[in-house]
GROMACS .gro file of C-alpha atoms in nm:
model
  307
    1UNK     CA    1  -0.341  -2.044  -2.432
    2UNK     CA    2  -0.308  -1.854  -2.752
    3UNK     CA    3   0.032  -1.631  -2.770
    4UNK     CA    4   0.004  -1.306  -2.730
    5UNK     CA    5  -0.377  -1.287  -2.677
    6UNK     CA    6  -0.334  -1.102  -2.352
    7UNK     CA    7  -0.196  -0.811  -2.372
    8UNK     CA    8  -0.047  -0.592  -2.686
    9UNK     CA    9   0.293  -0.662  -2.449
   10UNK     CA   10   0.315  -0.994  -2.585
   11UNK     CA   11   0.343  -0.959  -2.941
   12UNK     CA   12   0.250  -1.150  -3.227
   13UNK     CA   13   0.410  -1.542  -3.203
   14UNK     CA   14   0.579  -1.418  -2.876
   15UNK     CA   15   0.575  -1.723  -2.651
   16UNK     CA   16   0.259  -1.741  -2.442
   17UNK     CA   17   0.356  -1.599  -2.047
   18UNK     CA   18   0.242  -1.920  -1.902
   19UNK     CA   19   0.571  -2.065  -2.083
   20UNK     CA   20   0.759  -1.880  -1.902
   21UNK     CA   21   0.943  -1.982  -1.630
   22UNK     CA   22   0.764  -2.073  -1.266
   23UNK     CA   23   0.865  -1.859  -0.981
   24UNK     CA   24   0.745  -1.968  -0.615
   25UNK     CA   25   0.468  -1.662  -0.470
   26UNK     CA   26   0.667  -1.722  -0.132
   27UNK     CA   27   0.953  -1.471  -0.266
   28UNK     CA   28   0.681  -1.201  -0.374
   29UNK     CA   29   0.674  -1.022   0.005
   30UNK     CA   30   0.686  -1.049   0.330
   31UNK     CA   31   0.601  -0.894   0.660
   32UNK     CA   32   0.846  -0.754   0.855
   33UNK     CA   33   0.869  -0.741   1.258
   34UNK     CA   34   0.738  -0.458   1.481
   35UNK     CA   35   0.990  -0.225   1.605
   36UNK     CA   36   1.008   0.028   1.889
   37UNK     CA   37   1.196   0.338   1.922
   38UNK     CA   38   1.179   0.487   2.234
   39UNK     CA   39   0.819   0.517   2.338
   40UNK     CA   40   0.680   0.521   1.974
   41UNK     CA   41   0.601   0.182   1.845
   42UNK     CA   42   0.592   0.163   1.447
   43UNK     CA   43   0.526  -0.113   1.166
   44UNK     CA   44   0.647  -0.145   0.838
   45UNK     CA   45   0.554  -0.385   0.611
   46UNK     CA   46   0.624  -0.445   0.326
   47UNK     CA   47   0.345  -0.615   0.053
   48UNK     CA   48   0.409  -0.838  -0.254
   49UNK     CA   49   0.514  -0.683  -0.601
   50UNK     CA   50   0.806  -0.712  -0.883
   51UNK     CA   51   1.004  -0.487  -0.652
   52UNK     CA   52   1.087  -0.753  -0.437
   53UNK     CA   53   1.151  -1.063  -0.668
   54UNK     CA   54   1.443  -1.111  -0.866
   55UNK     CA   55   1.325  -1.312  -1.160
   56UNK     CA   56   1.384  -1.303  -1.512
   57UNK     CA   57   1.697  -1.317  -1.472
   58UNK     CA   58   1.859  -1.602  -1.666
   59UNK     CA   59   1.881  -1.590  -2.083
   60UNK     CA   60   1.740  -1.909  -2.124
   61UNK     CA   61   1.420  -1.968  -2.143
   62UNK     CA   62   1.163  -1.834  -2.435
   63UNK     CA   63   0.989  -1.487  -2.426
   64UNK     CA   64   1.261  -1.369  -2.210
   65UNK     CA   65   1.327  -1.040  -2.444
   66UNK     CA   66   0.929  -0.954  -2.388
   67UNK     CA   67   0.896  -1.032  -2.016
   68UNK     CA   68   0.735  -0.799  -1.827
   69UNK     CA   69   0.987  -0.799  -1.566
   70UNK     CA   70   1.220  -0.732  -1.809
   71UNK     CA   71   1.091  -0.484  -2.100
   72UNK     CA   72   1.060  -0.096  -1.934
   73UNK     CA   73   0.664  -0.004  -1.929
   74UNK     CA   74   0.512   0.282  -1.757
   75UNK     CA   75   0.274   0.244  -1.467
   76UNK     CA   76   0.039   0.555  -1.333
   77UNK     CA   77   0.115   0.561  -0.988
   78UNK     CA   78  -0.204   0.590  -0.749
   79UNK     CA   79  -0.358   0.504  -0.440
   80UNK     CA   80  -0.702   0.299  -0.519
   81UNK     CA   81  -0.969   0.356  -0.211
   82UNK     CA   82  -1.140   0.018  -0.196
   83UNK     CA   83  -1.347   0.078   0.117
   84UNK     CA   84  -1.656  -0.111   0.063
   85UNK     CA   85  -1.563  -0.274  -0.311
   86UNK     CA   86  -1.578  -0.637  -0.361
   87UNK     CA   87  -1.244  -0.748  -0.369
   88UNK     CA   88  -1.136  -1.134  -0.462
   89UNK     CA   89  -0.808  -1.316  -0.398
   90UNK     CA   90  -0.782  -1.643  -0.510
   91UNK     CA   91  -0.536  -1.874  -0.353
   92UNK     CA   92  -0.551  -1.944   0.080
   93UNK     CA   93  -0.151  -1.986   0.080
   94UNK     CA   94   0.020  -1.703   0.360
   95UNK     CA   95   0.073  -1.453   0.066
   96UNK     CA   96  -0.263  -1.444  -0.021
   97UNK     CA   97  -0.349  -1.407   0.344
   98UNK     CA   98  -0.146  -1.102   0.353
   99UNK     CA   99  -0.331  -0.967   0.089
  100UNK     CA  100  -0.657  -1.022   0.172
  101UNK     CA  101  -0.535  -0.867   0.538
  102UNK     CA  102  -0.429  -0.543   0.352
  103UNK     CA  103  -0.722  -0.487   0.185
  104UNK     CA  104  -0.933  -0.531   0.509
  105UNK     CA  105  -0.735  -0.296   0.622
  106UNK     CA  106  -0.808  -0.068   0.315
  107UNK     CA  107  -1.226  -0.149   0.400
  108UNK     CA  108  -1.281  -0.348   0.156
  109UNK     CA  109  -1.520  -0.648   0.108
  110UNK     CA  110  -1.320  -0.965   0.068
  111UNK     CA  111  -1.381  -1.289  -0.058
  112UNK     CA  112  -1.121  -1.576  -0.119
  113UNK     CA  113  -1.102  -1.878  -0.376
  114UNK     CA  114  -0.875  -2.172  -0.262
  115UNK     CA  115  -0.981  -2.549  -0.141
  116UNK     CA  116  -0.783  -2.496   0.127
  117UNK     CA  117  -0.619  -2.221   0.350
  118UNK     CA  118  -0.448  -2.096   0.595
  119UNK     CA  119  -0.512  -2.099   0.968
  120UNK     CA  120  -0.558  -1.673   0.957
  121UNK     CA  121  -0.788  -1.690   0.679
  122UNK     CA  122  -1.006  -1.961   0.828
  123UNK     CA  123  -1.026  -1.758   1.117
  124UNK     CA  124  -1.136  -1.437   0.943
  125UNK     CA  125  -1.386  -1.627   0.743
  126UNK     CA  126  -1.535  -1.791   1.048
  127UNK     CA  127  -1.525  -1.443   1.216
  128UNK     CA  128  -1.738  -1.344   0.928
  129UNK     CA  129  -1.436  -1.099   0.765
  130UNK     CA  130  -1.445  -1.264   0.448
  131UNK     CA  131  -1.601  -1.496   0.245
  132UNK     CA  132  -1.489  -1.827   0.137
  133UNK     CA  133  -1.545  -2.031  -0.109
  134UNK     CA  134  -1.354  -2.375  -0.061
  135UNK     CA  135  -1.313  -2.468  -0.425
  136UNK     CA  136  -1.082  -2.377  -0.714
  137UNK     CA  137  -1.111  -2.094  -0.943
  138UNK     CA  138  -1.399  -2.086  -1.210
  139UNK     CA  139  -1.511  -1.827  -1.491
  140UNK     CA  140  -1.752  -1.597  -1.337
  141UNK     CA  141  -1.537  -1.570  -0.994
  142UNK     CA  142  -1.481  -1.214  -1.036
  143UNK     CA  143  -1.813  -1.150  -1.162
  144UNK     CA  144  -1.859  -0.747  -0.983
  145UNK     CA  145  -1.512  -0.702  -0.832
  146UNK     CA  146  -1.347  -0.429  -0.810
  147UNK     CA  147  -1.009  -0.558  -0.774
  148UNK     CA  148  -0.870  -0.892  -0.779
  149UNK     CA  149  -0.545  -1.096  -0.690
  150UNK     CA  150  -0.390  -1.453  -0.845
  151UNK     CA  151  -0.163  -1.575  -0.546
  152UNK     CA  152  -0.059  -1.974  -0.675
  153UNK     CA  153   0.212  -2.103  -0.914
  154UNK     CA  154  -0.058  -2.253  -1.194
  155UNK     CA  155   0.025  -2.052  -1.489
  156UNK     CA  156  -0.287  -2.181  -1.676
  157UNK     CA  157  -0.529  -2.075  -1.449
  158UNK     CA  158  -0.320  -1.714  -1.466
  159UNK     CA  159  -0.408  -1.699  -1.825
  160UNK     CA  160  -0.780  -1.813  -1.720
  161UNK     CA  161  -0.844  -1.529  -1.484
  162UNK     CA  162  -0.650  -1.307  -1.674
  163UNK     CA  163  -0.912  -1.337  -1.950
  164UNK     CA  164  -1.216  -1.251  -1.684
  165UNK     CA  165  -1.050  -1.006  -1.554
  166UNK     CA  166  -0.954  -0.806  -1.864
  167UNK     CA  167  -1.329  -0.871  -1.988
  168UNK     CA  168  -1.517  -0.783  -1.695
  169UNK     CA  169  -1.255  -0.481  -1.637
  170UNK     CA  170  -1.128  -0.590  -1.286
  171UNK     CA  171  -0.811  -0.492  -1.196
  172UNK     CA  172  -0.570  -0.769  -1.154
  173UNK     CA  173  -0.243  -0.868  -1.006
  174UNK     CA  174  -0.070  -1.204  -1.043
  175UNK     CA  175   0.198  -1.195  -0.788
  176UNK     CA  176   0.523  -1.227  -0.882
  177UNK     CA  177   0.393  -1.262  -1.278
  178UNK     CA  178   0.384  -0.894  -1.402
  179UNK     CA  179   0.314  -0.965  -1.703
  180UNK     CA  180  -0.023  -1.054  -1.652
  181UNK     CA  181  -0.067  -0.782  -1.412
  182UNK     CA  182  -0.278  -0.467  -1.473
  183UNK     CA  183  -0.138  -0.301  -1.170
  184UNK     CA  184   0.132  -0.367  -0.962
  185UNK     CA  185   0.205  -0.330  -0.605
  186UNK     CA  186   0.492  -0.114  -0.479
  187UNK     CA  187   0.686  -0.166  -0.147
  188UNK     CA  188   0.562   0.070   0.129
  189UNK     CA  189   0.643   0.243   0.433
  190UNK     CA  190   0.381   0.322   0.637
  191UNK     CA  191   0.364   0.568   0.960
  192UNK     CA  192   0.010   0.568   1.048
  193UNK     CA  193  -0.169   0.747   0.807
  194UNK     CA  194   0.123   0.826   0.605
  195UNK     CA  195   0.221   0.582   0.308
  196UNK     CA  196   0.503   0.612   0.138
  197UNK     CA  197   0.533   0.435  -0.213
  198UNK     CA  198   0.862   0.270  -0.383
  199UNK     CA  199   0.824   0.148  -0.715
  200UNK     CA  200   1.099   0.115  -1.027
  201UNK     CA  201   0.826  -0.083  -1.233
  202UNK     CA  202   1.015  -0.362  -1.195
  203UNK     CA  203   1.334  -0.245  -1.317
  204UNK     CA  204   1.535  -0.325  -1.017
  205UNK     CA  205   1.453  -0.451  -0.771
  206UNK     CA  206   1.777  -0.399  -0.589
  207UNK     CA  207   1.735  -0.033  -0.614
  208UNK     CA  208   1.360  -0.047  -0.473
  209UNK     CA  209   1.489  -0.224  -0.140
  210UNK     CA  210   1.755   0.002  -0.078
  211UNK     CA  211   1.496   0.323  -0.134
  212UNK     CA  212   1.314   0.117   0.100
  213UNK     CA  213   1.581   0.096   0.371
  214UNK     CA  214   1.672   0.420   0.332
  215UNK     CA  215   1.302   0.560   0.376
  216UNK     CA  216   1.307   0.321   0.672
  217UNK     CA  217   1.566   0.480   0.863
  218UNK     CA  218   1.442   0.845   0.789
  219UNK     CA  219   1.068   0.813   0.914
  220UNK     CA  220   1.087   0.882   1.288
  221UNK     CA  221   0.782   0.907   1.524
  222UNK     CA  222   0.756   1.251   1.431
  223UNK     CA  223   0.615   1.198   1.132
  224UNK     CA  224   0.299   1.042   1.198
  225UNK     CA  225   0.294   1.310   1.468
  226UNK     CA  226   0.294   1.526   1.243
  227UNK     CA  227   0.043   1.455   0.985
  228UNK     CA  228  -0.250   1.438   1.246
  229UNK     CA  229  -0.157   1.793   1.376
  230UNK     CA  230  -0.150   1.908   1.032
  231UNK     CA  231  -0.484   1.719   0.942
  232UNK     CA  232  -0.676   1.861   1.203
  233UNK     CA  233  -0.498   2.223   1.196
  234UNK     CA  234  -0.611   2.203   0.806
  235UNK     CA  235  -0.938   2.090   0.892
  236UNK     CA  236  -0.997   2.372   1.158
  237UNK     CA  237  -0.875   2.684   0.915
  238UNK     CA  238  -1.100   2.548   0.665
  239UNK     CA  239  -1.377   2.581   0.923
  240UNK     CA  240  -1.312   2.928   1.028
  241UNK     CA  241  -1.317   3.081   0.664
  242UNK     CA  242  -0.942   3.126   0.602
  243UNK     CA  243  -0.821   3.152   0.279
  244UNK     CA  244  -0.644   2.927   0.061
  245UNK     CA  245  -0.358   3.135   0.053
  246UNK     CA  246  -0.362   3.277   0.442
  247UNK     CA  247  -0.423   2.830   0.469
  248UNK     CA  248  -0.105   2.748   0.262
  249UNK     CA  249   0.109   3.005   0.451
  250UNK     CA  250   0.051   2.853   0.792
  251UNK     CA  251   0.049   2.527   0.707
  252UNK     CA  252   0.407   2.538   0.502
  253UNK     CA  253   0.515   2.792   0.780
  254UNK     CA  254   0.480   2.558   1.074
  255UNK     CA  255   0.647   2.207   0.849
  256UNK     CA  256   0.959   2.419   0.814
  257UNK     CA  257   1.010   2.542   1.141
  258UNK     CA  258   1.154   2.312   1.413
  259UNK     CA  259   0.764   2.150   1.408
  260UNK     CA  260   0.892   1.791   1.344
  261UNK     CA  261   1.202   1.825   1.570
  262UNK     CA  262   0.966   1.935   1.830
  263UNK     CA  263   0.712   1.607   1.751
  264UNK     CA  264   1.023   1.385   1.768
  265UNK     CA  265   1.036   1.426   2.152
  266UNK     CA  266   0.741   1.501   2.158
  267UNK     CA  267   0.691   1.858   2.361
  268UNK     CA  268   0.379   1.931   2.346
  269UNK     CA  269   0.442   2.280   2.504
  270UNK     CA  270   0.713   2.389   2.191
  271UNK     CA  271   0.378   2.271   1.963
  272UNK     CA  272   0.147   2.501   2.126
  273UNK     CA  273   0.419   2.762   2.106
  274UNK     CA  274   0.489   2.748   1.759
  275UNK     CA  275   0.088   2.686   1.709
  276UNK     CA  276   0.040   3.017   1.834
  277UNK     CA  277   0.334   3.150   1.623
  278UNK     CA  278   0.165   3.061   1.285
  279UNK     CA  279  -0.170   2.959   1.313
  280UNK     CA  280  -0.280   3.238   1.564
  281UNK     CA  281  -0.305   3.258   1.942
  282UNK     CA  282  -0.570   2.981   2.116
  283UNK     CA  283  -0.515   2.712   1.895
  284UNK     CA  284  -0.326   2.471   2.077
  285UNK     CA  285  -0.282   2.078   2.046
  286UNK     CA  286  -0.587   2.042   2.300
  287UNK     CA  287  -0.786   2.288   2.032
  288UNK     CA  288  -0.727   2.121   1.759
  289UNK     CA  289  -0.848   1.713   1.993
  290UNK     CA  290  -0.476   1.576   1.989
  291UNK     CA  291  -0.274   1.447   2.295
  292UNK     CA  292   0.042   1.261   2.261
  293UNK     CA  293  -0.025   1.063   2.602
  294UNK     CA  294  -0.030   0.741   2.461
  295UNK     CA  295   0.324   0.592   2.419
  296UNK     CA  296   0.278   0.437   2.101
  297UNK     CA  297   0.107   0.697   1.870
  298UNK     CA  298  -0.101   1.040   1.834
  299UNK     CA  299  -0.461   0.987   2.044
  300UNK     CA  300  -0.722   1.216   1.846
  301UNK     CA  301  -0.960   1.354   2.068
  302UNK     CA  302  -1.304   1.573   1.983
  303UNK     CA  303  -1.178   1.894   1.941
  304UNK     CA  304  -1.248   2.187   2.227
  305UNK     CA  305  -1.511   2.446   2.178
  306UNK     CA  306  -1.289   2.685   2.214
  307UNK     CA  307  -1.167   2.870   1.934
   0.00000   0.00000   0.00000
């Protein structure tokens, strides 16, 4: 691999990033347990990126000064919607099986690169999830994808699909190897529909997990709660010619009432009440197709025909 040819990053007669020093993909994420709280069941989980590794961190090996994990870059932060886009991950170890489960998760069309892999993956490609191709890496992999990830410790095959990828313009991530990343991915806290994003572009990683922990321990129940009230409350003013103003007024009068503590128990009858309060009398929960029956999370139902 020629130094530097990668990315301007790696400048002139910097050493080449597959010198640098191996770090094993198992440290890159990991899933973490389901919890309950009362009778709301939640999952957090967190997904592979810098923010979770510590690496980089001794002074001696080459090309330190111009790691990625290292050197302060900026990153746009975004949410990508993949639904339906070719997606490849190439590797079959467990972290590439938890990336190939997010992004079924996200919709998208998977396909995964690896002589062997693991017992999930072979199930999902027997279900007919993904599609498999028992065999290592070639130019021409990523031929049409959207979006691609490098989950294995081979540092020359990094540089290999690297290349593709920055030709054919597929987005890449190497886990745990930033420096041959074009995007990376940030821990998260999820509450159904709601995602919450940490990322300190690999500055610290310390400082990421305890953002992380923190968010942890502030996202109740009520949250998730919330959003689909507020989803289909935004959705039904939208459909009965409100303005945007008369829209934004109802919708930021109800989040700072006691809405959320209300959610948190939840009492469906304070909603209603404070439903009729700001959005106008008759629009209820059972209006708007939401019942907090189930005891693990919102139900949506079709809304009523009644105004």
């Amino acid at each position: 691999t020629r130094p530097g040819w990668f990315s301007p990053r790696w400048g002139a007669g910097a050493p080449a990033p597959h010198q640098v020093r191996t770090v094993g993909t198992e440290r890159a994420g990991f899933p973490l347990p389901a919890f309950a709280r009362g009778k709301f069941s939640w999952r957090i989980q967190m997904l592979a990126s810098c923010e979770e590794s510590e690496r980089c961190n001794d002074t001696d090996f080459p090309g330190r000064d111009r790691c990625a994990s290292i050197v302060s870059m900026k990153y746009y932060p975004a949410f990508l919607r993949v639904e339906g886009r070719s997606c490849v991950v190439i590797g079959g170890g467990e972290v590439a099986e938890r990336k190939v489960r997010a992004l079924l998760d996200a919709g998208a069309r998977v396909a995964v690169v690896s002589p062997t892999v693991t017992p999930g993956l072979e199930a999902l490609a027997a279900g007919g999830r993904i599609a498999h191709r028992p065999r290592a890496y070639r130019p021409g992999d990523l031929r049409g994808a959207f979006l691609a990830y490098a989950a294995t410790d081979d540092e020359t095959l990094h540089a290999s699909i690297a290349r593709e990828a920055q030709e054919g313009g597929v987005l890449l991530n190497v886990v745990d190897r930033p420096q041959w990343c074009t995007f990376i991915v940030p821990a998260i806290a999820t509450r159904g529909d709601l995602t919450i994003a940490v990322s300190t572009g690999g500055g610290s990683p310390a400082l990421a997990r305890r953002l992380r922990q923190d968010l942890e321990s502030g996202l109740g129940p009520e949250y998730e709660r919330a959003l689909v009230v507020l989803a289909r409350l935004r959705q039904h003013l939208r459909g009965h010619d409100r303005s945007p103003q008369e829209r934004r007024r109802i919708l930021t009068g109800l989040i700072e009432s006691e809405f959320l503590d209300c959610l948190r128990v939840p009492d469906s009858e304070a909603v209603d009440r404070l439903l009729a309060r700001h959005a106008g009398a008759g629009i209820t929960l059972q209006t708007l197709g939401v019942s907090f029956d189930s005891p693990s999370s919102p139900r949506t139902l079709e809304p009523s025909s009644r105004p």
